[in-house]
Amino acid sequence: MIGGLYAITRETDASVRLLSEVEAALRGGAAVVQYRDKSGDVARQHEQASELLALCRRYRVPLIINDSLRLADLVGADGVHLGSDDGNLHEARIVLGADKIIGVSCYQSLDLALAAQAAGADYVAFGSFFASATKPAAPRADITLLQHASGVLQLPIVAIGGITPDNAESLIEAGADALAVIHALFEAADIEARARCFADFFIAETED
């Protein structure tokens, strides 16, 4: 089950700092970690993904690889996240096996999410809900999409795009099971405290 704070790594060649930042997020309560690196540096990607996997294992948190089915399979990661240009879900399931996690970006489309669910996805992601420093030109998703999706989908829903402590609660109340965060988490002065802040939103929602 995917839920809670879904931490997405920043792209960097500083591997020691990357591991330190991710461990701080894990200490603060990150429930999922996604390794994201678009550099094309295969050696770096393999090294960082392998070290992150070992770290996540210690915290019993799944490591998802962004976009690269090959890398996910190579390092034995817990799953892969697929965008619209990253291959098809059926192929990913064959390569990774039934026990791995496969997530699918559905952007602003409930139809894409329904198709992903029918094809065997383990979770879907919608966004961008707010202005995003990672993808500033990304089209916006309306928060009502979460309300509609939570009523018809039987799998976890991840919200992404410009999420901060100021807007996180509204997304959870609308139906998001997980919040995917990069900048508001890893650019915080205290990453562990910021992770705990996000994680606490889910605890509060459960208590309500």
mmCIF file with all atom_site columns, C-alpha atoms in Angstrom:
data_model
loop_
_atom_site.group_PDB
_atom_site.id
_atom_site.type_symbol
_atom_site.label_atom_id
_atom_site.label_alt_id
_atom_site.label_comp_id
_atom_site.label_asym_id
_atom_site.label_entity_id
_atom_site.label_seq_id
_atom_site.pdbx_PDB_ins_code
_atom_site.Cartn_x
_atom_site.Cartn_y
_atom_site.Cartn_z
_atom_site.occupancy
_atom_site.B_iso_or_equiv
_atom_site.pdbx_formal_charge
_atom_site.auth_seq_id
_atom_site.auth_comp_id
_atom_site.auth_asym_id
_atom_site.auth_atom_id
_atom_site.pdbx_PDB_model_num
ATOM 1   C CA . MET A 1 1   ? 0.000   0.000  0.000   1.00 0.00 ? 1   MET A CA 1
ATOM 2   C CA . ILE A 1 2   ? 1.331   3.415  -1.028  1.00 0.00 ? 2   ILE A CA 1
ATOM 3   C CA . GLY A 1 3   ? 0.439   6.180  1.400   1.00 0.00 ? 3   GLY A CA 1
ATOM 4   C CA . GLY A 1 4   ? 1.850   9.064  3.409   1.00 0.00 ? 4   GLY A CA 1
ATOM 5   C CA . LEU A 1 5   ? 4.842   11.187 2.481   1.00 0.00 ? 5   LEU A CA 1
ATOM 6   C CA . TYR A 1 6   ? 6.242   10.079 -0.884  1.00 0.00 ? 6   TYR A CA 1
ATOM 7   C CA . ALA A 1 7   ? 9.726   11.616 -1.015  1.00 0.00 ? 7   ALA A CA 1
ATOM 8   C CA . ILE A 1 8   ? 11.241  12.194 -4.468  1.00 0.00 ? 8   ILE A CA 1
ATOM 9   C CA . THR A 1 9   ? 14.989  12.753 -4.564  1.00 0.00 ? 9   THR A CA 1
ATOM 10  C CA . ARG A 1 10  ? 16.731  15.763 -6.038  1.00 0.00 ? 10  ARG A CA 1
ATOM 11  C CA . GLU A 1 11  ? 19.133  15.130 -8.916  1.00 0.00 ? 11  GLU A CA 1
ATOM 12  C CA . THR A 1 12  ? 22.735  15.503 -7.742  1.00 0.00 ? 12  THR A CA 1
ATOM 13  C CA . ASP A 1 13  ? 26.187  14.050 -8.241  1.00 0.00 ? 13  ASP A CA 1
ATOM 14  C CA . ALA A 1 14  ? 26.864  14.471 -4.513  1.00 0.00 ? 14  ALA A CA 1
ATOM 15  C CA . SER A 1 15  ? 25.961  10.932 -3.485  1.00 0.00 ? 15  SER A CA 1
ATOM 16  C CA . VAL A 1 16  ? 26.929  11.291 0.171   1.00 0.00 ? 16  VAL A CA 1
ATOM 17  C CA . ARG A 1 17  ? 24.693  14.330 0.554   1.00 0.00 ? 17  ARG A CA 1
ATOM 18  C CA . LEU A 1 18  ? 21.879  12.564 -1.303  1.00 0.00 ? 18  LEU A CA 1
ATOM 19  C CA . LEU A 1 19  ? 21.977  9.652  1.129   1.00 0.00 ? 19  LEU A CA 1
ATOM 20  C CA . SER A 1 20  ? 22.144  11.984 4.108   1.00 0.00 ? 20  SER A CA 1
ATOM 21  C CA . GLU A 1 21  ? 19.124  13.958 2.912   1.00 0.00 ? 21  GLU A CA 1
ATOM 22  C CA . VAL A 1 22  ? 17.072  10.845 2.229   1.00 0.00 ? 22  VAL A CA 1
ATOM 23  C CA . GLU A 1 23  ? 17.941  9.348  5.608   1.00 0.00 ? 23  GLU A CA 1
ATOM 24  C CA . ALA A 1 24  ? 16.775  12.561 7.280   1.00 0.00 ? 24  ALA A CA 1
ATOM 25  C CA . ALA A 1 25  ? 13.473  12.270 5.412   1.00 0.00 ? 25  ALA A CA 1
ATOM 26  C CA . LEU A 1 26  ? 13.147  8.642  6.470   1.00 0.00 ? 26  LEU A CA 1
ATOM 27  C CA . ARG A 1 27  ? 13.791  9.527  10.097  1.00 0.00 ? 27  ARG A CA 1
ATOM 28  C CA . GLY A 1 28  ? 11.031  12.113 9.810   1.00 0.00 ? 28  GLY A CA 1
ATOM 29  C CA . GLY A 1 29  ? 8.519   9.587  8.531   1.00 0.00 ? 29  GLY A CA 1
ATOM 30  C CA . ALA A 1 30  ? 8.785   9.375  4.732   1.00 0.00 ? 30  ALA A CA 1
ATOM 31  C CA . ALA A 1 31  ? 6.772   6.281  3.760   1.00 0.00 ? 31  ALA A CA 1
ATOM 32  C CA . VAL A 1 32  ? 8.023   5.925  0.184   1.00 0.00 ? 32  VAL A CA 1
ATOM 33  C CA . VAL A 1 33  ? 11.195  7.097  -1.585  1.00 0.00 ? 33  VAL A CA 1
ATOM 34  C CA . GLN A 1 34  ? 11.450  7.622  -5.325  1.00 0.00 ? 34  GLN A CA 1
ATOM 35  C CA . TYR A 1 35  ? 14.868  7.921  -6.929  1.00 0.00 ? 35  TYR A CA 1
ATOM 36  C CA . ARG A 1 36  ? 14.714  10.452 -9.754  1.00 0.00 ? 36  ARG A CA 1
ATOM 37  C CA . ASP A 1 37  ? 17.756  11.184 -11.930 1.00 0.00 ? 37  ASP A CA 1
ATOM 38  C CA . LYS A 1 38  ? 17.514  12.410 -15.522 1.00 0.00 ? 38  LYS A CA 1
ATOM 39  C CA . SER A 1 39  ? 21.255  12.927 -16.015 1.00 0.00 ? 39  SER A CA 1
ATOM 40  C CA . GLY A 1 40  ? 21.872  9.923  -18.237 1.00 0.00 ? 40  GLY A CA 1
ATOM 41  C CA . ASP A 1 41  ? 24.917  9.031  -16.135 1.00 0.00 ? 41  ASP A CA 1
ATOM 42  C CA . VAL A 1 42  ? 24.319  5.277  -15.947 1.00 0.00 ? 42  VAL A CA 1
ATOM 43  C CA . ALA A 1 43  ? 27.170  4.567  -13.531 1.00 0.00 ? 43  ALA A CA 1
ATOM 44  C CA . ARG A 1 44  ? 25.997  7.268  -11.123 1.00 0.00 ? 44  ARG A CA 1
ATOM 45  C CA . GLN A 1 45  ? 22.397  6.139  -11.332 1.00 0.00 ? 45  GLN A CA 1
ATOM 46  C CA . HIS A 1 46  ? 23.329  2.541  -10.562 1.00 0.00 ? 46  HIS A CA 1
ATOM 47  C CA . GLU A 1 47  ? 25.537  3.525  -7.626  1.00 0.00 ? 47  GLU A CA 1
ATOM 48  C CA . GLN A 1 48  ? 23.046  5.927  -6.090  1.00 0.00 ? 48  GLN A CA 1
ATOM 49  C CA . ALA A 1 49  ? 20.037  3.653  -6.597  1.00 0.00 ? 49  ALA A CA 1
ATOM 50  C CA . SER A 1 50  ? 21.873  0.702  -5.036  1.00 0.00 ? 50  SER A CA 1
ATOM 51  C CA . GLU A 1 51  ? 22.917  2.720  -1.996  1.00 0.00 ? 51  GLU A CA 1
ATOM 52  C CA . LEU A 1 52  ? 19.451  4.208  -1.591  1.00 0.00 ? 52  LEU A CA 1
ATOM 53  C CA . LEU A 1 53  ? 17.918  0.746  -1.764  1.00 0.00 ? 53  LEU A CA 1
ATOM 54  C CA . ALA A 1 54  ? 20.156  -0.465 1.071   1.00 0.00 ? 54  ALA A CA 1
ATOM 55  C CA . LEU A 1 55  ? 19.211  2.627  3.102   1.00 0.00 ? 55  LEU A CA 1
ATOM 56  C CA . CYS A 1 56  ? 15.484  2.181  2.484   1.00 0.00 ? 56  CYS A CA 1
ATOM 57  C CA . ARG A 1 57  ? 15.721  -1.480 3.437   1.00 0.00 ? 57  ARG A CA 1
ATOM 58  C CA . ARG A 1 58  ? 17.019  -0.451 6.865   1.00 0.00 ? 58  ARG A CA 1
ATOM 59  C CA . TYR A 1 59  ? 13.934  1.706  7.367   1.00 0.00 ? 59  TYR A CA 1
ATOM 60  C CA . ARG A 1 60  ? 11.595  -0.837 5.764   1.00 0.00 ? 60  ARG A CA 1
ATOM 61  C CA . VAL A 1 61  ? 10.437  1.722  3.222   1.00 0.00 ? 61  VAL A CA 1
ATOM 62  C CA . PRO A 1 62  ? 10.023  0.921  -0.500  1.00 0.00 ? 62  PRO A CA 1
ATOM 63  C CA . LEU A 1 63  ? 12.348  2.457  -3.083  1.00 0.00 ? 63  LEU A CA 1
ATOM 64  C CA . ILE A 1 64  ? 10.697  3.273  -6.398  1.00 0.00 ? 64  ILE A CA 1
ATOM 65  C CA . ILE A 1 65  ? 12.750  4.125  -9.486  1.00 0.00 ? 65  ILE A CA 1
ATOM 66  C CA . ASN A 1 66  ? 11.491  6.970  -11.642 1.00 0.00 ? 66  ASN A CA 1
ATOM 67  C CA . ASP A 1 67  ? 11.068  6.185  -15.339 1.00 0.00 ? 67  ASP A CA 1
ATOM 68  C CA . SER A 1 68  ? 13.755  3.508  -15.745 1.00 0.00 ? 68  SER A CA 1
ATOM 69  C CA . LEU A 1 69  ? 12.463  -0.051 -15.818 1.00 0.00 ? 69  LEU A CA 1
ATOM 70  C CA . ARG A 1 70  ? 15.980  -1.235 -16.619 1.00 0.00 ? 70  ARG A CA 1
ATOM 71  C CA . LEU A 1 71  ? 17.487  0.411  -13.549 1.00 0.00 ? 71  LEU A CA 1
ATOM 72  C CA . ALA A 1 72  ? 14.681  -0.831 -11.295 1.00 0.00 ? 72  ALA A CA 1
ATOM 73  C CA . ASP A 1 73  ? 15.279  -4.380 -12.478 1.00 0.00 ? 73  ASP A CA 1
ATOM 74  C CA . LEU A 1 74  ? 19.060  -4.089 -12.333 1.00 0.00 ? 74  LEU A CA 1
ATOM 75  C CA . VAL A 1 75  ? 19.282  -2.968 -8.708  1.00 0.00 ? 75  VAL A CA 1
ATOM 76  C CA . GLY A 1 76  ? 16.307  -4.988 -7.474  1.00 0.00 ? 76  GLY A CA 1
ATOM 77  C CA . ALA A 1 77  ? 14.291  -1.942 -6.428  1.00 0.00 ? 77  ALA A CA 1
ATOM 78  C CA . ASP A 1 78  ? 10.819  -2.304 -4.962  1.00 0.00 ? 78  ASP A CA 1
ATOM 79  C CA . GLY A 1 79  ? 9.180   -0.850 -8.035  1.00 0.00 ? 79  GLY A CA 1
ATOM 80  C CA . VAL A 1 80  ? 9.104   1.641  -10.868 1.00 0.00 ? 80  VAL A CA 1
ATOM 81  C CA . HIS A 1 81  ? 7.134   4.766  -11.654 1.00 0.00 ? 81  HIS A CA 1
ATOM 82  C CA . LEU A 1 82  ? 6.148   5.174  -15.298 1.00 0.00 ? 82  LEU A CA 1
ATOM 83  C CA . GLY A 1 83  ? 5.366   8.401  -17.138 1.00 0.00 ? 83  GLY A CA 1
ATOM 84  C CA . SER A 1 84  ? 3.654   8.629  -20.496 1.00 0.00 ? 84  SER A CA 1
ATOM 85  C CA . ASP A 1 85  ? 6.889   7.972  -22.428 1.00 0.00 ? 85  ASP A CA 1
ATOM 86  C CA . ASP A 1 86  ? 8.442   5.328  -20.166 1.00 0.00 ? 86  ASP A CA 1
ATOM 87  C CA . GLY A 1 87  ? 7.146   2.078  -21.638 1.00 0.00 ? 87  GLY A CA 1
ATOM 88  C CA . ASN A 1 88  ? 3.973   0.184  -20.900 1.00 0.00 ? 88  ASN A CA 1
ATOM 89  C CA . LEU A 1 89  ? 2.726   -1.285 -17.687 1.00 0.00 ? 89  LEU A CA 1
ATOM 90  C CA . HIS A 1 90  ? 2.347   -4.797 -19.084 1.00 0.00 ? 90  HIS A CA 1
ATOM 91  C CA . GLU A 1 91  ? 6.043   -4.924 -20.021 1.00 0.00 ? 91  GLU A CA 1
ATOM 92  C CA . ALA A 1 92  ? 7.039   -3.590 -16.611 1.00 0.00 ? 92  ALA A CA 1
ATOM 93  C CA . ARG A 1 93  ? 4.995   -6.268 -14.859 1.00 0.00 ? 93  ARG A CA 1
ATOM 94  C CA . ILE A 1 94  ? 6.610   -9.013 -16.913 1.00 0.00 ? 94  ILE A CA 1
ATOM 95  C CA . VAL A 1 95  ? 10.109  -7.727 -16.177 1.00 0.00 ? 95  VAL A CA 1
ATOM 96  C CA . LEU A 1 96  ? 9.659   -6.925 -12.479 1.00 0.00 ? 96  LEU A CA 1
ATOM 97  C CA . GLY A 1 97  ? 7.201   -9.595 -11.448 1.00 0.00 ? 97  GLY A CA 1
ATOM 98  C CA . ALA A 1 98  ? 3.945   -9.641 -9.548  1.00 0.00 ? 98  ALA A CA 1
ATOM 99  C CA . ASP A 1 99  ? 5.409   -8.603 -6.193  1.00 0.00 ? 99  ASP A CA 1
ATOM 100 C CA . LYS A 1 100 ? 6.859   -5.270 -7.325  1.00 0.00 ? 100 LYS A CA 1
ATOM 101 C CA . ILE A 1 101 ? 5.161   -1.864 -7.179  1.00 0.00 ? 101 ILE A CA 1
ATOM 102 C CA . ILE A 1 102 ? 4.247   -0.146 -10.439 1.00 0.00 ? 102 ILE A CA 1
ATOM 103 C CA . GLY A 1 103 ? 2.967   3.413  -10.373 1.00 0.00 ? 103 GLY A CA 1
ATOM 104 C CA . VAL A 1 104 ? 1.671   5.394  -13.331 1.00 0.00 ? 104 VAL A CA 1
ATOM 105 C CA . SER A 1 105 ? 1.517   9.139  -13.971 1.00 0.00 ? 105 SER A CA 1
ATOM 106 C CA . CYS A 1 106 ? -2.000  10.061 -15.050 1.00 0.00 ? 106 CYS A CA 1
ATOM 107 C CA . TYR A 1 107 ? -1.510  13.851 -15.038 1.00 0.00 ? 107 TYR A CA 1
ATOM 108 C CA . GLN A 1 108 ? -4.984  15.427 -15.208 1.00 0.00 ? 108 GLN A CA 1
ATOM 109 C CA . SER A 1 109 ? -6.821  12.399 -16.623 1.00 0.00 ? 109 SER A CA 1
ATOM 110 C CA . LEU A 1 110 ? -9.186  10.154 -14.719 1.00 0.00 ? 110 LEU A CA 1
ATOM 111 C CA . ASP A 1 111 ? -9.531  8.029  -17.881 1.00 0.00 ? 111 ASP A CA 1
ATOM 112 C CA . LEU A 1 112 ? -5.797  7.303  -17.822 1.00 0.00 ? 112 LEU A CA 1
ATOM 113 C CA . ALA A 1 113 ? -6.089  6.310  -14.187 1.00 0.00 ? 113 ALA A CA 1
ATOM 114 C CA . LEU A 1 114 ? -8.979  3.955  -14.865 1.00 0.00 ? 114 LEU A CA 1
ATOM 115 C CA . ALA A 1 115 ? -6.999  2.374  -17.701 1.00 0.00 ? 115 ALA A CA 1
ATOM 116 C CA . ALA A 1 116 ? -3.947  2.004  -15.439 1.00 0.00 ? 116 ALA A CA 1
ATOM 117 C CA . GLN A 1 117 ? -6.076  0.372  -12.769 1.00 0.00 ? 117 GLN A CA 1
ATOM 118 C CA . ALA A 1 118 ? -7.514  -2.070 -15.302 1.00 0.00 ? 118 ALA A CA 1
ATOM 119 C CA . ALA A 1 119 ? -3.994  -2.890 -16.517 1.00 0.00 ? 119 ALA A CA 1
ATOM 120 C CA . GLY A 1 120 ? -2.801  -3.750 -13.004 1.00 0.00 ? 120 GLY A CA 1
ATOM 121 C CA . ALA A 1 121 ? -1.115  -0.610 -11.689 1.00 0.00 ? 121 ALA A CA 1
ATOM 122 C CA . ASP A 1 122 ? -0.461  -0.499 -7.951  1.00 0.00 ? 122 ASP A CA 1
ATOM 123 C CA . TYR A 1 123 ? -1.032  3.253  -7.671  1.00 0.00 ? 123 TYR A CA 1
ATOM 124 C CA . VAL A 1 124 ? -1.672  6.292  -9.862  1.00 0.00 ? 124 VAL A CA 1
ATOM 125 C CA . ALA A 1 125 ? -0.372  9.844  -9.617  1.00 0.00 ? 125 ALA A CA 1
ATOM 126 C CA . PHE A 1 126 ? -2.164  13.065 -10.555 1.00 0.00 ? 126 PHE A CA 1
ATOM 127 C CA . GLY A 1 127 ? -0.747  16.575 -10.945 1.00 0.00 ? 127 GLY A CA 1
ATOM 128 C CA . SER A 1 128 ? 0.573   19.168 -11.093 1.00 0.00 ? 128 SER A CA 1
ATOM 129 C CA . PHE A 1 129 ? -1.782  20.628 -8.507  1.00 0.00 ? 129 PHE A CA 1
ATOM 130 C CA . PHE A 1 130 ? 0.293   23.744 -7.825  1.00 0.00 ? 130 PHE A CA 1
ATOM 131 C CA . ALA A 1 131 ? 3.177   25.606 -9.461  1.00 0.00 ? 131 ALA A CA 1
ATOM 132 C CA . SER A 1 132 ? 6.135   23.229 -9.553  1.00 0.00 ? 132 SER A CA 1
ATOM 133 C CA . ALA A 1 133 ? 9.808   24.152 -9.636  1.00 0.00 ? 133 ALA A CA 1
ATOM 134 C CA . THR A 1 134 ? 10.600  20.731 -11.152 1.00 0.00 ? 134 THR A CA 1
ATOM 135 C CA . LYS A 1 135 ? 8.146   21.112 -14.037 1.00 0.00 ? 135 LYS A CA 1
ATOM 136 C CA . PRO A 1 136 ? 7.121   24.792 -14.179 1.00 0.00 ? 136 PRO A CA 1
ATOM 137 C CA . ALA A 1 137 ? 5.300   24.392 -17.490 1.00 0.00 ? 137 ALA A CA 1
ATOM 138 C CA . ALA A 1 138 ? 3.267   21.367 -16.409 1.00 0.00 ? 138 ALA A CA 1
ATOM 139 C CA . PRO A 1 139 ? -0.505  21.728 -16.884 1.00 0.00 ? 139 PRO A CA 1
ATOM 140 C CA . ARG A 1 140 ? -2.451  22.060 -13.648 1.00 0.00 ? 140 ARG A CA 1
ATOM 141 C CA . ALA A 1 141 ? -4.802  19.475 -12.225 1.00 0.00 ? 141 ALA A CA 1
ATOM 142 C CA . ASP A 1 142 ? -7.866  20.653 -10.350 1.00 0.00 ? 142 ASP A CA 1
ATOM 143 C CA . ILE A 1 143 ? -8.266  19.447 -6.782  1.00 0.00 ? 143 ILE A CA 1
ATOM 144 C CA . THR A 1 144 ? -11.745 18.148 -7.648  1.00 0.00 ? 144 THR A CA 1
ATOM 145 C CA . LEU A 1 145 ? -9.998  15.446 -9.705  1.00 0.00 ? 145 LEU A CA 1
ATOM 146 C CA . LEU A 1 146 ? -8.942  13.836 -6.436  1.00 0.00 ? 146 LEU A CA 1
ATOM 147 C CA . GLN A 1 147 ? -12.520 13.823 -5.217  1.00 0.00 ? 147 GLN A CA 1
ATOM 148 C CA . HIS A 1 148 ? -13.777 12.170 -8.394  1.00 0.00 ? 148 HIS A CA 1
ATOM 149 C CA . ALA A 1 149 ? -10.895 9.693  -8.538  1.00 0.00 ? 149 ALA A CA 1
ATOM 150 C CA . SER A 1 150 ? -11.203 8.580  -4.917  1.00 0.00 ? 150 SER A CA 1
ATOM 151 C CA . GLY A 1 151 ? -14.830 7.706  -5.594  1.00 0.00 ? 151 GLY A CA 1
ATOM 152 C CA . VAL A 1 152 ? -14.138 5.344  -8.487  1.00 0.00 ? 152 VAL A CA 1
ATOM 153 C CA . LEU A 1 153 ? -10.594 4.006  -8.040  1.00 0.00 ? 153 LEU A CA 1
ATOM 154 C CA . GLN A 1 154 ? -9.687  1.049  -5.833  1.00 0.00 ? 154 GLN A CA 1
ATOM 155 C CA . LEU A 1 155 ? -5.962  1.814  -5.655  1.00 0.00 ? 155 LEU A CA 1
ATOM 156 C CA . PRO A 1 156 ? -3.871  4.476  -3.907  1.00 0.00 ? 156 PRO A CA 1
ATOM 157 C CA . ILE A 1 157 ? -3.797  7.999  -5.317  1.00 0.00 ? 157 ILE A CA 1
ATOM 158 C CA . VAL A 1 158 ? -0.651  10.128 -5.213  1.00 0.00 ? 158 VAL A CA 1
ATOM 159 C CA . ALA A 1 159 ? -0.803  13.914 -5.606  1.00 0.00 ? 159 ALA A CA 1
ATOM 160 C CA . ILE A 1 160 ? 2.218   15.755 -6.972  1.00 0.00 ? 160 ILE A CA 1
ATOM 161 C CA . GLY A 1 161 ? 3.289   19.232 -8.009  1.00 0.00 ? 161 GLY A CA 1
ATOM 162 C CA . GLY A 1 162 ? 4.219   22.212 -5.853  1.00 0.00 ? 162 GLY A CA 1
ATOM 163 C CA . ILE A 1 163 ? 3.070   20.623 -2.607  1.00 0.00 ? 163 ILE A CA 1
ATOM 164 C CA . THR A 1 164 ? 3.995   22.471 0.592   1.00 0.00 ? 164 THR A CA 1
ATOM 165 C CA . PRO A 1 165 ? 2.900   22.308 4.237   1.00 0.00 ? 165 PRO A CA 1
ATOM 166 C CA . ASP A 1 166 ? 0.479   25.131 3.432   1.00 0.00 ? 166 ASP A CA 1
ATOM 167 C CA . ASN A 1 167 ? -1.500  23.224 0.799   1.00 0.00 ? 167 ASN A CA 1
ATOM 168 C CA . ALA A 1 168 ? -0.898  19.582 1.759   1.00 0.00 ? 168 ALA A CA 1
ATOM 169 C CA . GLU A 1 169 ? -3.939  19.166 3.976   1.00 0.00 ? 169 GLU A CA 1
ATOM 170 C CA . SER A 1 170 ? -6.359  20.233 1.252   1.00 0.00 ? 170 SER A CA 1
ATOM 171 C CA . LEU A 1 171 ? -5.092  17.478 -1.043  1.00 0.00 ? 171 LEU A CA 1
ATOM 172 C CA . ILE A 1 172 ? -5.414  14.790 1.613   1.00 0.00 ? 172 ILE A CA 1
ATOM 173 C CA . GLU A 1 173 ? -8.939  15.933 2.464   1.00 0.00 ? 173 GLU A CA 1
ATOM 174 C CA . ALA A 1 174 ? -9.830  15.762 -1.242  1.00 0.00 ? 174 ALA A CA 1
ATOM 175 C CA . GLY A 1 175 ? -8.730  12.128 -1.501  1.00 0.00 ? 175 GLY A CA 1
ATOM 176 C CA . ALA A 1 176 ? -4.950  11.878 -1.908  1.00 0.00 ? 176 ALA A CA 1
ATOM 177 C CA . ASP A 1 177 ? -3.467  8.848  -0.168  1.00 0.00 ? 177 ASP A CA 1
ATOM 178 C CA . ALA A 1 178 ? 0.102   10.082 -0.627  1.00 0.00 ? 178 ALA A CA 1
ATOM 179 C CA . LEU A 1 179 ? 1.856   13.376 -1.311  1.00 0.00 ? 179 LEU A CA 1
ATOM 180 C CA . ALA A 1 180 ? 4.878   13.362 -3.626  1.00 0.00 ? 180 ALA A CA 1
ATOM 181 C CA . VAL A 1 181 ? 7.277   16.116 -2.583  1.00 0.00 ? 181 VAL A CA 1
ATOM 182 C CA . ILE A 1 182 ? 10.718  17.217 -3.780  1.00 0.00 ? 182 ILE A CA 1
ATOM 183 C CA . HIS A 1 183 ? 11.605  20.854 -3.127  1.00 0.00 ? 183 HIS A CA 1
ATOM 184 C CA . ALA A 1 184 ? 9.453   21.587 -0.072  1.00 0.00 ? 184 ALA A CA 1
ATOM 185 C CA . LEU A 1 185 ? 11.094  18.596 1.585   1.00 0.00 ? 185 LEU A CA 1
ATOM 186 C CA . PHE A 1 186 ? 14.707  18.518 0.451   1.00 0.00 ? 186 PHE A CA 1
ATOM 187 C CA . GLU A 1 187 ? 15.252  22.276 0.366   1.00 0.00 ? 187 GLU A CA 1
ATOM 188 C CA . ALA A 1 188 ? 14.049  22.675 3.942   1.00 0.00 ? 188 ALA A CA 1
ATOM 189 C CA . ALA A 1 189 ? 16.597  23.810 6.507   1.00 0.00 ? 189 ALA A CA 1
ATOM 190 C CA . ASP A 1 190 ? 15.637  20.806 8.637   1.00 0.00 ? 190 ASP A CA 1
ATOM 191 C CA . ILE A 1 191 ? 14.632  17.920 6.359   1.00 0.00 ? 191 ILE A CA 1
ATOM 192 C CA . GLU A 1 192 ? 13.730  15.578 9.190   1.00 0.00 ? 192 GLU A CA 1
ATOM 193 C CA . ALA A 1 193 ? 11.416  18.124 10.779  1.00 0.00 ? 193 ALA A CA 1
ATOM 194 C CA . ARG A 1 194 ? 9.811   18.953 7.423   1.00 0.00 ? 194 ARG A CA 1
ATOM 195 C CA . ALA A 1 195 ? 9.240   15.258 6.710   1.00 0.00 ? 195 ALA A CA 1
ATOM 196 C CA . ARG A 1 196 ? 7.624   14.884 10.122  1.00 0.00 ? 196 ARG A CA 1
ATOM 197 C CA . CYS A 1 197 ? 5.406   17.861 9.339   1.00 0.00 ? 197 CYS A CA 1
ATOM 198 C CA . PHE A 1 198 ? 4.112   16.186 6.185   1.00 0.00 ? 198 PHE A CA 1
ATOM 199 C CA . ALA A 1 199 ? 3.773   12.788 7.882   1.00 0.00 ? 199 ALA A CA 1
ATOM 200 C CA . ASP A 1 200 ? 1.739   14.356 10.697  1.00 0.00 ? 200 ASP A CA 1
ATOM 201 C CA . PHE A 1 201 ? -0.948  15.453 8.227   1.00 0.00 ? 201 PHE A CA 1
ATOM 202 C CA . PHE A 1 202 ? -1.721  11.803 7.558   1.00 0.00 ? 202 PHE A CA 1
ATOM 203 C CA . ILE A 1 203 ? -1.810  10.947 11.251  1.00 0.00 ? 203 ILE A CA 1
ATOM 204 C CA . ALA A 1 204 ? -4.253  13.794 11.837  1.00 0.00 ? 204 ALA A CA 1
ATOM 205 C CA . GLU A 1 205 ? -6.419  12.612 8.940   1.00 0.00 ? 205 GLU A CA 1
ATOM 206 C CA . THR A 1 206 ? -6.546  9.088  10.366  1.00 0.00 ? 206 THR A CA 1
ATOM 207 C CA . GLU A 1 207 ? -7.491  10.370 13.804  1.00 0.00 ? 207 GLU A CA 1
ATOM 208 C CA . ASP A 1 208 ? -10.313 12.460 12.333  1.00 0.00 ? 208 ASP A CA 1
#
